XYZ file of N, CA and C in Angstrom:
681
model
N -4.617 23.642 -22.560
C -5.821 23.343 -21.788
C -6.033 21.835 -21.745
N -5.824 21.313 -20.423
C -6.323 20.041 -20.472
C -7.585 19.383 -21.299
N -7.734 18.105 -21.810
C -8.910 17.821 -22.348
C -9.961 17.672 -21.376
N -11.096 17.911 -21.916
C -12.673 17.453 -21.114
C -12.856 16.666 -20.734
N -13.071 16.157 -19.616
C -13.569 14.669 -19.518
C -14.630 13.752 -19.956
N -14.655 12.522 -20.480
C -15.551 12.156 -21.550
C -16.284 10.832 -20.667
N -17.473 10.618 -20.970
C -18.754 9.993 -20.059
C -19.210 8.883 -20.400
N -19.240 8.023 -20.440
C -20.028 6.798 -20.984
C -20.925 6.176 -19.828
N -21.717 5.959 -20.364
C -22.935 5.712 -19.237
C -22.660 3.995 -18.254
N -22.915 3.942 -17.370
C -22.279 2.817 -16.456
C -23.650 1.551 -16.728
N -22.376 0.647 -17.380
C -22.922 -0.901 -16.954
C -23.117 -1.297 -16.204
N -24.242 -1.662 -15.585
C -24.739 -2.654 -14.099
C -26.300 -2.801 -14.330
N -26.425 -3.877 -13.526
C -27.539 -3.926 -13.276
C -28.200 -3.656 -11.556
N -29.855 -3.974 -11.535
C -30.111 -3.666 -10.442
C -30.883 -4.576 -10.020
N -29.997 -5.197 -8.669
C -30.400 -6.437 -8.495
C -31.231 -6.232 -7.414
N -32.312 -6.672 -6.334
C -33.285 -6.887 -5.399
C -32.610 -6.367 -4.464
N -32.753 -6.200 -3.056
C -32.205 -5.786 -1.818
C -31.646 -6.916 -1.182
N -32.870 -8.073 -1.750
C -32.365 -9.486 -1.511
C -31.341 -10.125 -1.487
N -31.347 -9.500 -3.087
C -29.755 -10.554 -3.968
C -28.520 -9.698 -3.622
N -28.688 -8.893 -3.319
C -27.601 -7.826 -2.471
C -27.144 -8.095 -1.591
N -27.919 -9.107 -1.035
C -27.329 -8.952 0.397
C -26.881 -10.558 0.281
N -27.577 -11.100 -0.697
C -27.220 -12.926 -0.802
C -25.707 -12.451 -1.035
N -25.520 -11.941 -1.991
C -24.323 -11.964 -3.071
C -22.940 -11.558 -1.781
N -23.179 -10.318 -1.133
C -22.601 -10.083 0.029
C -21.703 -11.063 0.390
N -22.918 -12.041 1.349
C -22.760 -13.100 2.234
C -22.180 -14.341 0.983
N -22.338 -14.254 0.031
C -21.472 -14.960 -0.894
C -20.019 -15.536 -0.646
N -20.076 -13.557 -0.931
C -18.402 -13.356 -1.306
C -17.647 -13.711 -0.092
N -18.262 -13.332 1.166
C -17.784 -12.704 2.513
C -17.374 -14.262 2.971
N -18.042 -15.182 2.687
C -18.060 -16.382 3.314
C -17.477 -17.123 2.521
N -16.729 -16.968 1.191
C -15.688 -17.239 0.122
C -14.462 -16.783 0.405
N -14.260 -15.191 0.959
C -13.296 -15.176 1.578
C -12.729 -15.174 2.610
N -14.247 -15.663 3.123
C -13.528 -15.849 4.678
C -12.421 -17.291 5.035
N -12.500 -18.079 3.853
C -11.569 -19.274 3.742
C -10.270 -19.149 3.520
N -10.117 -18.002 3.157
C -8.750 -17.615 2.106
C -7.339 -17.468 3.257
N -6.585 -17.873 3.261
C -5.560 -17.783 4.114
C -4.398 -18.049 3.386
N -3.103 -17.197 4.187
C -1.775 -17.364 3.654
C -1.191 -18.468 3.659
N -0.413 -18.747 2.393
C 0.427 -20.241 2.482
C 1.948 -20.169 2.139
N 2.520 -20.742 3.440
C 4.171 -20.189 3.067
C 4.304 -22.053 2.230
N 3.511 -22.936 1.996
C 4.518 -24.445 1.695
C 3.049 -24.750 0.503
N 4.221 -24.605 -0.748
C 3.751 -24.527 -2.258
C 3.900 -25.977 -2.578
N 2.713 -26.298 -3.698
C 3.509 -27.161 -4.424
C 4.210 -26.663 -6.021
N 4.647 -27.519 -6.794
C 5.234 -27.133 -7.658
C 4.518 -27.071 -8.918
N 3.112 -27.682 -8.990
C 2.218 -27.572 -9.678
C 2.195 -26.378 -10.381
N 2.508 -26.417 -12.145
C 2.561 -25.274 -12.875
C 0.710 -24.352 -12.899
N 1.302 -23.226 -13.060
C 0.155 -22.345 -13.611
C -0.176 -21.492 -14.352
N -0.803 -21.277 -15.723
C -0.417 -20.968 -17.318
C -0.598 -19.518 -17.115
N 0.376 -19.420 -17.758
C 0.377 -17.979 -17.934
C -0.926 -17.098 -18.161
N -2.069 -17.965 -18.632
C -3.378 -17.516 -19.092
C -4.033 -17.082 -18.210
N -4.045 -17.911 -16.775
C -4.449 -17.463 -15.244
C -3.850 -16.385 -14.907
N -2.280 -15.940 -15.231
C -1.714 -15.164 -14.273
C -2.338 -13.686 -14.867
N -2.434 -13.596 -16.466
C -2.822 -12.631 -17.034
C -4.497 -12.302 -16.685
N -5.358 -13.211 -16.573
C -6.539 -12.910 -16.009
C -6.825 -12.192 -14.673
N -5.324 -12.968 -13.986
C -5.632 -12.348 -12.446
C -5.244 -10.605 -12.466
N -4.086 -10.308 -12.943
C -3.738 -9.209 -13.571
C -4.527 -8.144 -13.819
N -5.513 -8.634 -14.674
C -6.602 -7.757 -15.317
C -7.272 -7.426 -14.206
N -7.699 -8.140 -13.414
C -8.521 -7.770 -12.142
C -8.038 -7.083 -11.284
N -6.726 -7.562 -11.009
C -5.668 -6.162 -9.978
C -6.034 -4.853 -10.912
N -6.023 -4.886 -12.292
C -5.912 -3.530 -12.871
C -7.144 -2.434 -13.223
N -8.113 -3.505 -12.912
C -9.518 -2.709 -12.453
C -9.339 -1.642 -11.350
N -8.941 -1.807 -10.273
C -9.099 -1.375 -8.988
C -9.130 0.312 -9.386
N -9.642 0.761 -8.959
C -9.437 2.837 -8.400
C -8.055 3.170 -8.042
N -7.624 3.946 -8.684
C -6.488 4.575 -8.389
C -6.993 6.697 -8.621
N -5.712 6.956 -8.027
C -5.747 8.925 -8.026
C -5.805 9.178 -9.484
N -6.769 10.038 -10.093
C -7.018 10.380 -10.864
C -6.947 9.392 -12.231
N -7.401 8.214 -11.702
C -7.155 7.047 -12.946
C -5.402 7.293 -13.550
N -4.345 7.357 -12.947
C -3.442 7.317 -13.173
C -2.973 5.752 -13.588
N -3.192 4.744 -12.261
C -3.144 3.808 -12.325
C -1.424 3.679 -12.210
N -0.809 3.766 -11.276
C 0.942 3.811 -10.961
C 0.934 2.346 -10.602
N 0.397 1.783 -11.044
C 1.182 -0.197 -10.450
C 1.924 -0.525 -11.889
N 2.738 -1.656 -11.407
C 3.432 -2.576 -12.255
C 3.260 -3.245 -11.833
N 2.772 -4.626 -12.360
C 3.168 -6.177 -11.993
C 3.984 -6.600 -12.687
N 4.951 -7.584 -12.138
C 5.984 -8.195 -13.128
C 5.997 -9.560 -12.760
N 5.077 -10.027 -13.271
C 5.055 -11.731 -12.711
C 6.578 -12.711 -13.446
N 7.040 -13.475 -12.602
C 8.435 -13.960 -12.713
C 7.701 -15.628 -13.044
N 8.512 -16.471 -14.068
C 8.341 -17.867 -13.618
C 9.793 -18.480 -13.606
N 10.457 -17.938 -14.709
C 11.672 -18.327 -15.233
C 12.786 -19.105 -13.427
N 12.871 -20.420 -13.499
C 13.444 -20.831 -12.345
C 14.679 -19.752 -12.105
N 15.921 -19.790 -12.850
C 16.760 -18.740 -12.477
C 16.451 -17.137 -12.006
N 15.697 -17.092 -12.062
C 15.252 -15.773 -11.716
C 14.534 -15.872 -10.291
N 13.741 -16.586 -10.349
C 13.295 -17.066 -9.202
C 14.641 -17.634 -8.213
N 15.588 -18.302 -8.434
C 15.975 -18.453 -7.510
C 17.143 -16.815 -7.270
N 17.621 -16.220 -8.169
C 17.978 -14.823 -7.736
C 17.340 -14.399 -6.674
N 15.871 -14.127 -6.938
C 15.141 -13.381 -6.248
C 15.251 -14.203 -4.799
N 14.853 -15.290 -4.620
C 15.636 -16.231 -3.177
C 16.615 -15.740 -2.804
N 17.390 -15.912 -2.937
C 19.103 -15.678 -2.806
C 19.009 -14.026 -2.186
N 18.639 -13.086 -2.916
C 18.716 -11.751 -2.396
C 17.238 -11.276 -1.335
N 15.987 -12.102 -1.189
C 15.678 -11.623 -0.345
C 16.187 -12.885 1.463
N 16.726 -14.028 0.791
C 17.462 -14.106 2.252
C 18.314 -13.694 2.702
N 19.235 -12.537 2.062
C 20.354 -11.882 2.662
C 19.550 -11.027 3.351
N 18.707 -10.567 3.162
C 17.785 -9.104 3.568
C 16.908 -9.646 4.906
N 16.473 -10.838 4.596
C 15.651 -11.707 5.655
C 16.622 -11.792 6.682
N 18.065 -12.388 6.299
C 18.193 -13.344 7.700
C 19.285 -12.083 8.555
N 19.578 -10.772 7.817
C 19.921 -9.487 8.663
C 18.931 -9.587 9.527
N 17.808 -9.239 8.618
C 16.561 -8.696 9.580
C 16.092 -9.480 10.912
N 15.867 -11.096 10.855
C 15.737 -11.871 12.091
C 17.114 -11.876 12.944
N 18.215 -11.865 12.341
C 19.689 -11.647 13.306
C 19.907 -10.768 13.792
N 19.426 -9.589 13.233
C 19.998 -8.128 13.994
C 19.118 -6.878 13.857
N 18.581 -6.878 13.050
C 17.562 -5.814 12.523
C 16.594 -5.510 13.542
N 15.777 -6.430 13.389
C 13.912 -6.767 14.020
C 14.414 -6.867 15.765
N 13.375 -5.977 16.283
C 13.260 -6.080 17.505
C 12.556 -6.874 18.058
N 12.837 -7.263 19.534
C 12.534 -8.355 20.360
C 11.130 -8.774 20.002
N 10.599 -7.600 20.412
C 8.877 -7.716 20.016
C 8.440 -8.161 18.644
N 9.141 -7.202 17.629
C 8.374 -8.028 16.574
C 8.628 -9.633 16.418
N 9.894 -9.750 16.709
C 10.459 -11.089 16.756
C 9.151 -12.102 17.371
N 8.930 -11.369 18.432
C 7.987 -12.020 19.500
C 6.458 -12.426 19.128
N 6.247 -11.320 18.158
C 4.937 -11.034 17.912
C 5.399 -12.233 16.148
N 6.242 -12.636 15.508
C 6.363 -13.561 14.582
C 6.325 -15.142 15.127
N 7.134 -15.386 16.359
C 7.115 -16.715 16.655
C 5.780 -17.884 16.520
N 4.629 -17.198 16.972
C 3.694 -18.262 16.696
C 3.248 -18.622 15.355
N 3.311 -17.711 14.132
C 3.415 -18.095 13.212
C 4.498 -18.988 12.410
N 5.619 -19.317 13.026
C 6.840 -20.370 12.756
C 7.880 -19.568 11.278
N 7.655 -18.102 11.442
C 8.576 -17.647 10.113
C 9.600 -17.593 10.541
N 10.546 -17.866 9.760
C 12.975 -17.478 9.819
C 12.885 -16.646 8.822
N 14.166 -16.570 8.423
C 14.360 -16.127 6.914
C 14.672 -16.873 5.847
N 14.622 -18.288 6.330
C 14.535 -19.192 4.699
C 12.712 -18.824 4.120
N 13.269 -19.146 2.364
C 12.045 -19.046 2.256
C 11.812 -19.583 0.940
N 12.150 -20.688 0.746
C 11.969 -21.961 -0.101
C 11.039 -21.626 -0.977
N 9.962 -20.959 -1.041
C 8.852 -20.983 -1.370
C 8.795 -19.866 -2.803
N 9.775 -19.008 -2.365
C 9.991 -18.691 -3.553
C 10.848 -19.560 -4.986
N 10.965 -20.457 -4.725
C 11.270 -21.071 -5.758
C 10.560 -22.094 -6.012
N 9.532 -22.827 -4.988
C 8.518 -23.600 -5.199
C 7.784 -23.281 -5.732
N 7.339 -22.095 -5.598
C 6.032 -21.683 -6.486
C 6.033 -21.244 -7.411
N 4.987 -21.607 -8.842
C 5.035 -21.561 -10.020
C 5.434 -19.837 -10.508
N 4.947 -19.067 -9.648
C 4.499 -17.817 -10.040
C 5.099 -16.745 -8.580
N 6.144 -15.872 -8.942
C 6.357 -14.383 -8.072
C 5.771 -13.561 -8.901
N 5.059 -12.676 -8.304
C 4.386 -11.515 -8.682
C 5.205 -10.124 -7.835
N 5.693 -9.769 -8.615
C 6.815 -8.426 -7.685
C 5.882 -7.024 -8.268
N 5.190 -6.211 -7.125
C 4.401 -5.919 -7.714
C 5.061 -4.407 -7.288
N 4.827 -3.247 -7.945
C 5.755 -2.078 -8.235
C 4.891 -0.825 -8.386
N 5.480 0.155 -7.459
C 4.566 1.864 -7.202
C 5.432 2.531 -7.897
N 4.795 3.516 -9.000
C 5.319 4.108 -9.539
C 5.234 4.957 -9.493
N 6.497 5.952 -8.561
C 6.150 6.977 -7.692
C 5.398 8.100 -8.798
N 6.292 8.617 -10.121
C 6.170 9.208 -10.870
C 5.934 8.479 -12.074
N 5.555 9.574 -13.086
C 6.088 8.820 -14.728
C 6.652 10.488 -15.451
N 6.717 9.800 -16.430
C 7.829 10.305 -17.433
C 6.757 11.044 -18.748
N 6.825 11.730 -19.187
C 6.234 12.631 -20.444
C 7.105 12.166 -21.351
N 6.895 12.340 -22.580
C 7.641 12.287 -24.161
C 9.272 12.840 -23.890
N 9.372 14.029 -23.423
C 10.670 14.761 -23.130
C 11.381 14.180 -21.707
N 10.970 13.318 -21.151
C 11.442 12.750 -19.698
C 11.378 13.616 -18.717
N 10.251 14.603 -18.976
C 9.965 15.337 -17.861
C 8.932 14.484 -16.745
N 9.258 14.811 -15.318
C 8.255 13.913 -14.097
C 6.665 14.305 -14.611
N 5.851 13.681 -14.520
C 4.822 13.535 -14.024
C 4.123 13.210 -13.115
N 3.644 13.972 -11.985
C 3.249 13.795 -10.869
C 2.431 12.473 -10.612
N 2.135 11.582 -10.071
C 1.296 11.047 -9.386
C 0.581 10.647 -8.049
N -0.710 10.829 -8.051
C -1.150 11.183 -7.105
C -1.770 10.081 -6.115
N -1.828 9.807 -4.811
C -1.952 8.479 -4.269
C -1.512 7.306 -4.561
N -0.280 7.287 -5.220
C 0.296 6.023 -5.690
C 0.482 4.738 -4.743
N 0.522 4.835 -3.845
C 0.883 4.070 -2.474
C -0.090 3.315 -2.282
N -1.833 3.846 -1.927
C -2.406 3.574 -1.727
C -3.314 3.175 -2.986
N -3.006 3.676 -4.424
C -3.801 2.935 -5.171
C -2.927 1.352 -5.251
N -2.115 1.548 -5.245
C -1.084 -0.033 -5.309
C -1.464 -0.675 -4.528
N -1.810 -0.222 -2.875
C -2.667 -1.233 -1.906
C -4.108 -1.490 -2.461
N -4.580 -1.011 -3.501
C -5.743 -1.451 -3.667
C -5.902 -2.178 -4.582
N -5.417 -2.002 -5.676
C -4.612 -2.886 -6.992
C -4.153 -4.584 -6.111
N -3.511 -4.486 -5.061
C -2.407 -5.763 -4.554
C -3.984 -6.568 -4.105
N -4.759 -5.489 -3.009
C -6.085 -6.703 -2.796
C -7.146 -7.182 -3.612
N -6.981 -6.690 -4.910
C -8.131 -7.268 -5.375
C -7.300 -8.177 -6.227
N -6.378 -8.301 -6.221
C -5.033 -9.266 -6.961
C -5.429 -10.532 -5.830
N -5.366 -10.428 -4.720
C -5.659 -11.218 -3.477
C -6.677 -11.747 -3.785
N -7.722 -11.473 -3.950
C -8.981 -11.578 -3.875
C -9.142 -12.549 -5.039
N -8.899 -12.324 -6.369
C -8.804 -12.872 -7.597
C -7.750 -14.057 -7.728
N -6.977 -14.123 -6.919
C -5.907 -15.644 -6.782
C -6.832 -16.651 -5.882
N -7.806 -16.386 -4.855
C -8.422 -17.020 -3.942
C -9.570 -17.286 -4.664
N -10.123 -16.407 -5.168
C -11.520 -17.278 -5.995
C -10.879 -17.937 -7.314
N -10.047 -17.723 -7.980
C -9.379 -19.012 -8.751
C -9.113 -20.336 -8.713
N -8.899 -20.504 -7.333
C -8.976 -21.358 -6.751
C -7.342 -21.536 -6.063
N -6.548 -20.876 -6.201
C -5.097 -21.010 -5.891
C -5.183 -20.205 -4.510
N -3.511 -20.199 -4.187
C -3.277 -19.459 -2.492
C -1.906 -18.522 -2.729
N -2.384 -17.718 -2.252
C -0.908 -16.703 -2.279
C -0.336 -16.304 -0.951
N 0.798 -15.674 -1.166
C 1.699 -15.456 -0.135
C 2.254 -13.983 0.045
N 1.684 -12.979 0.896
C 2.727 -11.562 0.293
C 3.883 -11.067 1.383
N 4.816 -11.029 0.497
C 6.157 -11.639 1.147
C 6.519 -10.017 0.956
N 7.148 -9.103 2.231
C 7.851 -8.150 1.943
C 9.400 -8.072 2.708
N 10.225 -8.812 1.926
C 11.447 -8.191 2.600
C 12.178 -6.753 2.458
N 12.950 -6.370 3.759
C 13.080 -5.079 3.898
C 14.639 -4.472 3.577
N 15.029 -4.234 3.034
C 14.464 -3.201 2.447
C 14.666 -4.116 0.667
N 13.666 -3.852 -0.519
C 13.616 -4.898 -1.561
C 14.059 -3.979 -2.767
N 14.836 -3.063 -2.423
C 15.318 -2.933 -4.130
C 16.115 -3.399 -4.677
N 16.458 -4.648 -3.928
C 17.370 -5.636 -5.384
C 16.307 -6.149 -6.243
N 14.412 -5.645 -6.318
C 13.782 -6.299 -7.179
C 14.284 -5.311 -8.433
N 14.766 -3.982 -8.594
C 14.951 -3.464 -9.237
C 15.847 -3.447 -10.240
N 16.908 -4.013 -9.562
C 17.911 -4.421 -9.970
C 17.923 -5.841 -11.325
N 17.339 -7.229 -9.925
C 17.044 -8.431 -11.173
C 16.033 -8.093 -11.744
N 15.116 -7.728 -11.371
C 13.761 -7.033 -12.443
C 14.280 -6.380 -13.593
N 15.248 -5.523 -13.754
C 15.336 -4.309 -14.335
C 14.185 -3.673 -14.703
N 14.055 -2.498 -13.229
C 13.118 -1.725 -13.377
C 13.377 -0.288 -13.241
N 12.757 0.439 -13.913
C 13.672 1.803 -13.425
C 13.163 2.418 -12.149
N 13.905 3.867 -12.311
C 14.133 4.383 -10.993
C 12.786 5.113 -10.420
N 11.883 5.148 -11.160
C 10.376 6.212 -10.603
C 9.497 4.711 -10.535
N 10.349 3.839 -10.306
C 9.022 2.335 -9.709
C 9.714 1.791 -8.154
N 9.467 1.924 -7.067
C 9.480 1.148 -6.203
C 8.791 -0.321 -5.495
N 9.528 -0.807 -5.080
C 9.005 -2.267 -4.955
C 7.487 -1.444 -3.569
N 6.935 -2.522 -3.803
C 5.515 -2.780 -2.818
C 5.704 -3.638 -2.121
N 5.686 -5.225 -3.112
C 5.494 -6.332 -2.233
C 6.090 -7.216 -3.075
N 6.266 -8.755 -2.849
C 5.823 -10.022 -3.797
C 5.096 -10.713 -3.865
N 4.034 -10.911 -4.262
C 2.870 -11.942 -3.930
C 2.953 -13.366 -4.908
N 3.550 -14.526 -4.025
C 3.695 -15.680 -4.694
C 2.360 -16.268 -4.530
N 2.507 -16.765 -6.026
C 1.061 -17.448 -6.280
C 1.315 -18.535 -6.546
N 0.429 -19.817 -6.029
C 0.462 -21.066 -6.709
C -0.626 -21.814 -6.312
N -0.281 -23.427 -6.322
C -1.024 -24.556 -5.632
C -0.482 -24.540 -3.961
N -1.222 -25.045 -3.211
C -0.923 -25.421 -1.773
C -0.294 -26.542 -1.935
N 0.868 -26.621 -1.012
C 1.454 -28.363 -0.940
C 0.389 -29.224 -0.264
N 0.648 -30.459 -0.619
C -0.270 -31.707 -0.190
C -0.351 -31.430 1.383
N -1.103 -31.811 2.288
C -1.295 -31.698 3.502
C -0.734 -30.236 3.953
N -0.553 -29.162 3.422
C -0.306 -28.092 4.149
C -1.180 -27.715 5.114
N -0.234 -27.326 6.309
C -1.322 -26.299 7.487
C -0.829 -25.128 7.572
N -1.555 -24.489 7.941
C -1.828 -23.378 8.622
C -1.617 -22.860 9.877
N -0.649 -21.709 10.377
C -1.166 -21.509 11.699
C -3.063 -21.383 12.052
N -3.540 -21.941 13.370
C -4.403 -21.782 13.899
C -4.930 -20.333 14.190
N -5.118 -19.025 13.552
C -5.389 -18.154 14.167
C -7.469 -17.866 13.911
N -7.493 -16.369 14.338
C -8.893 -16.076 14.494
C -8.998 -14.700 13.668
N -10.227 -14.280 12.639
C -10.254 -12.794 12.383
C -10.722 -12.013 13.727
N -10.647 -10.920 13.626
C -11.254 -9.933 14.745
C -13.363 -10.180 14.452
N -13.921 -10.054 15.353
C -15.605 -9.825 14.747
C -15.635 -8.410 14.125
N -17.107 -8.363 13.540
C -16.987 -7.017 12.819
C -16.977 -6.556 13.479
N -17.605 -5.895 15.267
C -17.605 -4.803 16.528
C -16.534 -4.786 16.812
N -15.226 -5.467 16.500
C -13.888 -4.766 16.905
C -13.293 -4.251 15.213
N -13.334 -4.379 14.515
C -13.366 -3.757 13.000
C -13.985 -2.316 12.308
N -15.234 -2.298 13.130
C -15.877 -1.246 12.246
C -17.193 -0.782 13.542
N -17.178 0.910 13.256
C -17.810 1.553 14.018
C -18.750 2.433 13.417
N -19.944 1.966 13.338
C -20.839 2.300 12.414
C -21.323 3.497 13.376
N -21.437 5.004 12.811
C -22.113 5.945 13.151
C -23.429 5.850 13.383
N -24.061 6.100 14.518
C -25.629 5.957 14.465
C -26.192 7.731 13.635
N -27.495 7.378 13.438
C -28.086 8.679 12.494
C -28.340 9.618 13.842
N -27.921 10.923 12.974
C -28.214 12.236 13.917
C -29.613 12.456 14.302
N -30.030 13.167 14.855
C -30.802 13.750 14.826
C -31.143 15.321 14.244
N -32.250 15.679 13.740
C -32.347 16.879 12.509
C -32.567 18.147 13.953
């Protein structure tokens, strides 16, 4: 018989309608700054940050509090440049022959190839890992449930927590990435997600120029029924 589930009463407080809505417009307008950076500098970042940020990816909701992520944050230069090396074989298939016209088309204004320097510029790869299943005492599977999508939720608040740190990240997915498995040594019930390189911005870095959507093309708020 499974065990009971056990209750502890929830920490929070209760703040005004006011400060609710300050705090909101806080955050919203904190991250509304936050943007991707492919050109790092080399500026180190202590391991003490990477483990804080960590903790906060590992808050997030997952299926049945399973919690199926791995992070495996990389600094070690040789490793880092492995991980280079094997996702530009994978990259520069994909822009040579792989990727169709359109997506091709739909990448150009952002200025991406398949070099990607940046993984070795930056202090910190974060190779972050769904674990489809796990393993019991006897190496029998253990199911897990929404793994996919708790890992997408785990990866944004990882996002979220590199940007109010004050740093910029990058989430880099080359296709197909199980050579992370390989230089990682990771086993076989973890699949790659993503990499999210973290660091400093290089001196004068830009940005492509783009725009978010407004919230009326985002979200479609139900009006109330009538009884």
């Amino acid at each position: 018989m499974a065990d009971e589930a056990r209750f502890v009463p929830l920490e929070t407080e209760t703040p005004s309608d006011e400060e609710i809505l300050r705090r909101a417009r806080e955050f919203r307008e904190a991250m509304a700054s936050r943007r991707t950076v492919r050109d790092f500098d080399d500026r180190p970042v202590s391991r003490e940050v990477v483990e804080e940020l960590l903790r906060t990816a590992g808050s997030a909701p997952s299926g049945a509090n399973i919690q199926p992520w791995t992070f495996v944050p990389v600094s070690d230069p040789s490793v880092k440049r492995m991980i280079r090396g094997a996702a530009e074989d994978e990259e520069r298939e994909f822009y040579e022959s792989r990727a169709p016209e359109q997506w091709l088309e739909a990448l150009r204004p952002l200025g991406t190839d398949w070099r990607k320097p940046f993984l070795e510029t930056a202090p910190w790869l974060v190779a972050v890992f769904v674990q489809k299943y796990g393993l019991d005492e006897k190496g029998e599977r253990i199911p897990h449930y929404y793994a996919t999508e708790s890992v997408g939720l785990a990866t944004g608040l990882l996002i979220a927590a590199v940007h109010r740190a004050g740093l910029v990240a990058l989430t880099h997915t080359p296709s197909p990435m199980g050579f992370l498995n390989e230089i990682l040594d990771r086993p076989d019930n973890e699949r790659p997600f993503l990499l999210l390189v973290v660091g400093h911005p290089a001196e004068g870095v830009e940005v492509p120029d783009i725009e978010r959507k407004p919230l009326d093309e985002i979200a479609v708020f139900v009006p109330p029924r009538e009884e």
